[in-house]
Amino acid sequence: MGKRAQQKRAAKHAKQAKQCTAAASRNAATFAAVAANLPQLTSMDDILFGPLATPWGDFTDAYATVADALAAAEEVGGVLSCFSFDDSGEYERSLRHGADGWTYEMALYPRGTLRELVKTSWLDADDQDQAVEQLHRLLAAYVPENLRHPELQTVQRPSTTSVPRIGWAQSLPMAGMQTWEDVRLAEKDLPLFALAPLADGPGRSYGPLLEETFALFRAHGLSVRDCAGCGAPVTDRHPHWPGVLVSVENEYGPVCDRSRLEGESVQRVGHILDAAQARPAGKLTGKEQKVQCQHCAVHVTEQHPDWPGVWTEAGGYSRPICAVVGSGCSDDLSYDLVDCVYPHVPVGAGEGPTAAAIAAAKKGGYFFQPRLPSFLEG
C-alpha cells in the first residue's frame, strides 16, 4: 500500500474515531439529563419499600384511625378521597357526609381502551354537557343484566382536567366502622368488584374493543371512531392536535402502528378511518423548508407527505411528537390525563396554548424530557 493511501486511511480512521467520541459524549449528556429527571431514591427504605407503597396505604398511614380520617374530611368540607389503581382496576375511595350521615364510597372507573373511548367520545361531542349525561346512561347500560345491582350507580367525581371523570360506585354507611380492617371486611364482597374485568372492555385487556361496544356508544347518541389500522379510539378534536386523528390514552398520540393491517414501518404514519387509506410511509425529498423545534431542538417541517400541515421531524423516524409525558405523576393526575403527547413547536412560533401546556407539564413534575437517543438514526 502506498504512503498516500496509508495517510488517507489513517485520516479516515481518525475522523471516525472523532465522530464516535462526539456521539458518545452526546449520548452520555442525554442519559445524564434523563437520569436527572427521574425520581430519586434517597434512602434504603425508598429502595426496599418505595415501589411497594400504594396511595391507599399512604392514606391509612396518614390517618391512623377511621375517626382521624372523618375529622379531616369534616375540616375540608365533608369529602376526603384517595385515588389508586392496581391490577384489578382503578378505584377512588371516599369518605362522604350527606343527609344520611357519613358513608364510605368505592368508585370504579373505566380504563385502557374503554377509558379512551369515553374520553374521545366526550371530546368529539358538539354538546359536551349533554355528552356527560349520555355517558352516565351508557355506563349504566354497559353493565350486563346479571351484574346489575340496586346499590350500584354511575357517578361523576372531580377531574384533574377538563375531561369528566365518570364511573360506577357503591356506598356503605360508616356507622360501626372504627378501624381500617373494619372497612376492608365491609367492602371485600361489594357487587362493584364484579365489574372490574369489564372496566377494560368485555374480554379485552388493553386490546381493541369489540364492535358491540362502539355500537352501544352510538346507540346512546355518542360519536365514536376507531382507527382501521390499530383499533384505537381516536378523535380529531384533541386540544393540541386540532384536525389530526389522535388517541388519548398512551404515548402514541397521532401515530398508528398498523398492527391490524400487518404492516410495519420504521417511519411514523397517522391513524386512518378506512383500511383503504393505508399506504407505505412517504419520504422527504430533502428540499423541504426546515426549522428547529423550540422544545426538543430537532429540525421539523410542515411538508412531510404523511403529515401535511403538521410540524414533523425532518429526518429519522419522521415523528410528529415532541414532548412526551412520563410516569412521574400521581395516579389521580395520570387517570384524567389527555395531553399524553404534544406536537412540535417551531422556533419563533411564540408562546401559544401548546407551548404553555408543555411549560405547565414541566412545572407539574411529570414531564419526561429529553427523549432517549436513537442509535439507529446515525
XYZ file of C-alpha atoms in Angstrom:
378
model
C 0.000 0.000 0.000
C 1.377 3.430 -0.986
C 2.213 6.135 1.516
C -0.587 8.386 0.230
C -3.161 5.594 0.593
C -1.962 4.898 4.146
C -2.290 8.585 5.030
C -5.801 8.679 3.557
C -6.874 5.592 5.529
C -5.340 6.963 8.743
C -7.191 10.244 8.244
C -10.441 8.336 7.697
C -9.934 6.287 10.872
C -9.131 9.430 12.841
C -12.321 11.086 11.579
C -14.391 8.023 12.530
C -12.831 7.911 15.988
C -13.592 11.604 16.467
C -17.229 11.051 15.402
C -17.596 8.103 17.803
C -16.141 10.136 20.665
C -18.509 13.023 19.917
C -21.503 10.677 19.688
C -20.582 9.005 22.979
C -20.284 12.417 24.606
C -23.706 13.488 23.291
C -25.317 10.242 24.425
C -23.737 10.456 27.877
C -25.038 14.020 28.256
C -28.509 12.930 27.130
C -28.654 9.994 29.527
C -27.413 12.243 32.348
C -30.218 14.698 31.607
C -32.757 11.854 31.562
C -31.440 10.490 34.854
C -31.748 13.937 36.409
C -35.469 13.921 35.585
C -36.148 10.514 37.149
C -37.415 10.149 40.734
C -34.528 9.973 43.190
C -34.374 7.210 45.804
C -32.865 8.878 48.860
C -32.886 6.098 51.457
C -32.757 2.337 51.851
C -36.471 2.434 52.774
C -37.181 4.028 49.383
C -35.212 1.301 47.633
C -36.783 -1.570 49.565
C -40.331 -0.359 50.117
C -40.909 2.637 47.841
C -42.028 0.593 44.807
C -44.445 -1.360 47.060
C -46.143 1.664 48.572
C -49.710 2.456 47.476
C -51.747 5.656 47.709
C -54.311 3.867 49.904
C -51.530 2.602 52.147
C -50.215 6.154 52.434
C -53.758 7.337 53.192
C -54.262 4.882 56.057
C -50.791 5.703 57.360
C -51.661 9.406 57.378
C -54.963 8.743 59.187
C -54.283 6.022 61.707
C -57.945 5.503 62.552
C -61.264 5.958 60.788
C -62.082 8.685 63.322
C -58.949 10.609 62.290
C -59.995 10.458 58.627
C -63.557 11.539 59.393
C -62.276 14.510 61.380
C -60.033 15.515 58.454
C -62.923 15.086 55.997
C -65.115 17.330 58.126
C -62.430 20.019 58.168
C -62.206 20.079 54.340
C -65.957 20.228 53.693
C -67.265 16.708 54.128
C -65.350 14.749 51.473
C -61.952 13.068 51.678
C -60.848 10.888 48.758
C -57.982 8.637 47.736
C -57.432 7.510 44.141
C -55.378 4.400 43.440
C -55.199 1.570 40.967
C -53.951 -1.979 40.979
C -54.070 -4.973 38.674
C -57.807 -5.409 39.183
C -58.943 -1.863 38.458
C -58.749 1.873 39.034
C -60.587 2.990 42.161
C -61.402 6.044 44.218
C -62.237 5.533 47.887
C -64.069 8.413 49.550
C -65.445 9.356 52.943
C -68.554 11.482 52.326
C -71.031 13.277 54.554
C -74.617 13.582 53.349
C -78.211 13.569 54.518
C -77.811 10.021 55.842
C -74.588 10.769 57.716
C -71.105 9.504 56.859
C -70.693 6.975 54.046
C -67.746 5.113 52.555
C -67.845 5.116 48.754
C -65.933 2.875 46.369
C -65.838 4.141 42.772
C -64.552 2.079 39.846
C -63.555 3.827 36.610
C -63.143 2.615 33.020
C -59.541 2.116 31.995
C -57.448 1.210 28.978
C -59.241 1.321 25.634
C -62.661 1.716 27.267
C -61.484 4.822 29.094
C -60.016 6.080 25.821
C -63.380 5.620 24.119
C -65.080 7.572 26.921
C -62.571 10.421 26.502
C -62.658 10.575 22.704
C -66.464 10.411 22.592
C -66.653 13.360 25.000
C -64.045 15.336 23.035
C -65.949 14.617 19.802
C -69.286 15.803 21.166
C -70.819 19.045 19.880
C -72.621 19.437 23.216
C -70.253 18.171 25.901
C -72.690 18.774 28.772
C -75.181 16.530 27.028
C -72.405 14.013 26.396
C -71.841 13.726 30.157
C -75.495 12.715 30.630
C -75.213 10.273 27.722
C -72.099 8.718 29.285
C -73.947 8.200 32.570
C -76.693 6.287 30.765
C -74.158 4.452 28.613
C -72.111 3.160 31.557
C -75.275 2.004 33.316
C -76.360 0.105 30.194
C -72.824 -1.267 29.705
C -73.203 -3.431 32.835
C -74.646 -6.877 31.911
C -78.059 -7.587 33.412
C -76.737 -10.387 35.620
C -74.292 -7.945 37.280
C -76.692 -5.058 37.830
C -77.449 -4.295 41.446
C -79.804 -1.729 43.022
C -76.975 -0.224 45.073
C -74.705 0.335 42.054
C -74.887 3.754 40.442
C -72.955 5.827 37.926
C -71.272 8.892 39.406
C -69.240 11.861 38.249
C -66.399 12.888 40.516
C -63.976 15.840 40.345
C -61.491 15.526 37.499
C -57.953 16.849 37.303
C -58.513 18.002 33.690
C -61.395 19.256 31.554
C -62.416 15.670 30.718
C -65.177 14.450 33.078
C -64.417 11.556 35.429
C -67.380 9.152 35.318
C -67.612 5.633 36.697
C -69.568 3.176 38.800
C -69.868 3.466 42.577
C -71.296 1.772 45.645
C -71.586 3.216 49.151
C -71.663 1.808 52.675
C -72.692 3.524 55.916
C -69.725 4.303 58.165
C -71.662 3.513 61.346
C -69.814 0.887 63.372
C -66.562 1.128 61.394
C -63.761 2.024 63.779
C -60.668 0.543 62.118
C -59.462 0.218 58.535
C -59.760 -3.539 58.946
C -63.488 -2.991 59.558
C -63.622 -1.057 56.288
C -61.720 -3.744 54.408
C -64.035 -6.503 55.626
C -67.125 -4.445 54.770
C -66.003 -3.724 51.201
C -64.497 -7.056 50.178
C -67.739 -8.576 48.866
C -69.217 -5.489 47.210
C -71.004 -6.231 43.892
C -68.941 -3.361 42.450
C -65.843 -5.563 42.249
C -67.592 -7.900 39.813
C -67.477 -5.059 37.261
C -63.687 -4.702 37.389
C -62.938 -7.116 34.495
C -65.404 -5.190 32.307
C -63.705 -1.861 33.006
C -61.070 -2.706 30.375
C -63.702 -3.769 27.834
C -65.578 -7.088 27.649
C -62.992 -9.840 27.332
C -60.339 -7.453 26.097
C -57.443 -6.465 28.339
C -55.905 -3.380 26.691
C -56.761 -4.733 23.243
C -59.102 -3.383 20.552
C -62.671 -3.017 21.766
C -65.473 -5.152 20.451
C -67.666 -3.647 17.738
C -70.619 -4.163 20.080
C -69.053 -1.637 22.460
C -68.820 1.002 19.741
C -72.416 0.206 18.739
C -73.575 0.722 22.333
C -71.935 4.156 22.454
C -73.572 5.130 19.168
C -76.947 3.874 20.405
C -76.657 6.408 23.242
C -76.047 9.261 20.798
C -72.258 9.452 21.211
C -69.880 9.940 18.307
C -67.163 7.275 18.349
C -64.462 6.391 15.850
C -61.703 3.795 15.832
C -58.548 3.585 13.738
C -58.771 0.972 10.986
C -55.047 0.358 11.371
C -54.589 -0.225 15.097
C -58.102 -0.229 16.558
C -57.519 2.669 18.962
C -60.429 5.049 19.628
C -59.497 8.371 18.000
C -60.644 11.971 17.841
C -59.669 14.957 15.733
C -60.727 17.401 18.476
C -57.826 16.953 20.871
C -56.964 20.394 22.309
C -53.396 20.252 20.986
C -54.000 18.297 17.774
C -56.972 20.024 16.081
C -57.897 18.336 12.824
C -55.459 15.425 13.391
C -56.729 11.952 14.329
C -55.187 11.152 17.709
C -55.522 8.627 20.518
C -55.508 9.997 24.057
C -54.651 7.010 26.236
C -50.972 6.417 25.554
C -47.825 7.972 24.153
C -48.609 7.114 20.527
C -50.941 10.097 20.131
C -51.336 10.701 16.366
C -49.132 7.718 15.449
C -50.629 4.400 14.288
C -48.682 1.133 14.494
C -50.828 -0.506 11.765
C -50.869 -3.766 13.770
C -54.323 -4.704 12.447
C -53.162 -4.371 8.856
C -49.993 -6.391 9.486
C -47.829 -3.618 8.122
C -44.827 -2.176 9.912
C -42.733 0.852 9.102
C -39.747 2.455 10.758
C -41.283 5.793 9.889
C -44.356 7.026 11.716
C -47.713 7.114 9.934
C -51.050 8.502 11.079
C -54.327 6.887 12.123
C -56.837 6.034 9.390
C -60.601 5.508 9.473
C -60.713 3.266 6.401
C -58.274 0.425 5.692
C -58.229 1.503 2.035
C -56.393 4.662 3.123
C -53.377 2.653 4.315
C -50.199 3.118 2.288
C -46.447 2.867 2.829
C -44.793 5.719 4.689
C -43.810 8.629 2.489
C -40.353 10.123 2.267
C -38.977 13.627 2.310
C -37.203 14.967 -0.749
C -34.609 16.886 1.245
C -35.759 20.158 -0.303
C -38.410 20.951 2.304
C -38.150 24.077 4.387
C -36.991 23.170 7.896
C -36.902 24.974 11.222
C -35.876 23.933 14.706
C -38.348 22.845 17.377
C -38.052 25.167 20.371
C -38.557 22.351 22.897
C -36.618 19.333 21.621
C -34.250 21.098 19.172
C -34.804 18.659 16.261
C -35.363 20.076 12.789
C -39.003 19.937 11.714
C -41.007 20.580 8.564
C -44.678 21.087 7.688
C -44.189 19.468 4.285
C -43.919 15.777 5.129
C -46.239 13.777 2.803
C -47.681 11.750 5.712
C -48.250 14.766 7.966
C -49.343 17.715 5.803
C -49.570 20.884 7.831
C -48.176 19.198 10.963
C -44.697 20.028 12.212
C -42.855 16.726 11.828
C -39.282 15.635 12.429
C -37.429 16.186 9.186
C -35.249 13.094 9.460
C -35.015 9.661 11.022
C -38.407 8.389 12.117
C -40.362 11.466 10.965
C -42.026 11.831 14.358
C -44.763 14.454 14.780
C -44.430 14.043 18.557
C -42.177 16.319 20.544
C -42.915 16.251 24.243
C -43.793 13.007 25.972
C -45.391 12.916 29.402
C -43.678 10.351 31.591
C -44.795 8.321 34.573
C -43.877 10.700 37.364
C -47.396 11.978 38.059
C -49.740 10.586 40.693
C -52.466 8.026 39.978
C -55.055 10.773 40.335
C -53.417 13.042 37.758
C -52.492 10.299 35.311
C -56.036 8.926 35.182
C -57.563 12.038 33.599
C -54.547 12.967 31.504
C -55.390 13.694 27.856
C -52.265 15.640 26.959
C -50.247 12.438 26.700
C -48.163 13.774 23.809
C -47.548 17.199 22.350
C -46.734 18.437 18.830
C -43.504 20.164 17.895
C -43.458 23.931 18.341
C -41.110 25.643 15.851
C -38.743 28.367 16.930
C -40.391 31.740 16.508
C -43.929 30.416 16.868
C -44.402 32.245 20.157
C -45.909 31.015 23.397
C -49.236 29.604 22.220
C -51.519 27.122 24.031
C -49.321 24.101 23.275
C -46.134 25.758 24.473
C -47.952 26.874 27.611
C -49.215 23.320 28.225
C -45.693 21.933 27.861
C -44.407 24.505 30.351
C -47.170 23.546 32.788
C -46.360 19.845 32.366
C -42.711 20.501 33.169
C -43.659 22.539 36.217
C -46.060 19.857 37.388
C -43.254 17.328 37.658
C -44.480 14.678 35.232
C -42.803 15.862 32.066
C -40.222 13.435 30.693
C -37.678 15.235 28.530
C -35.344 14.875 26.652
C -36.121 11.743 24.684
C -33.612 8.929 24.656
C -31.256 8.980 21.653
C -31.927 6.622 18.771
C -28.762 4.794 17.775
C -30.450 3.715 14.522
C -30.686 7.230 13.182
C -26.947 7.763 12.955
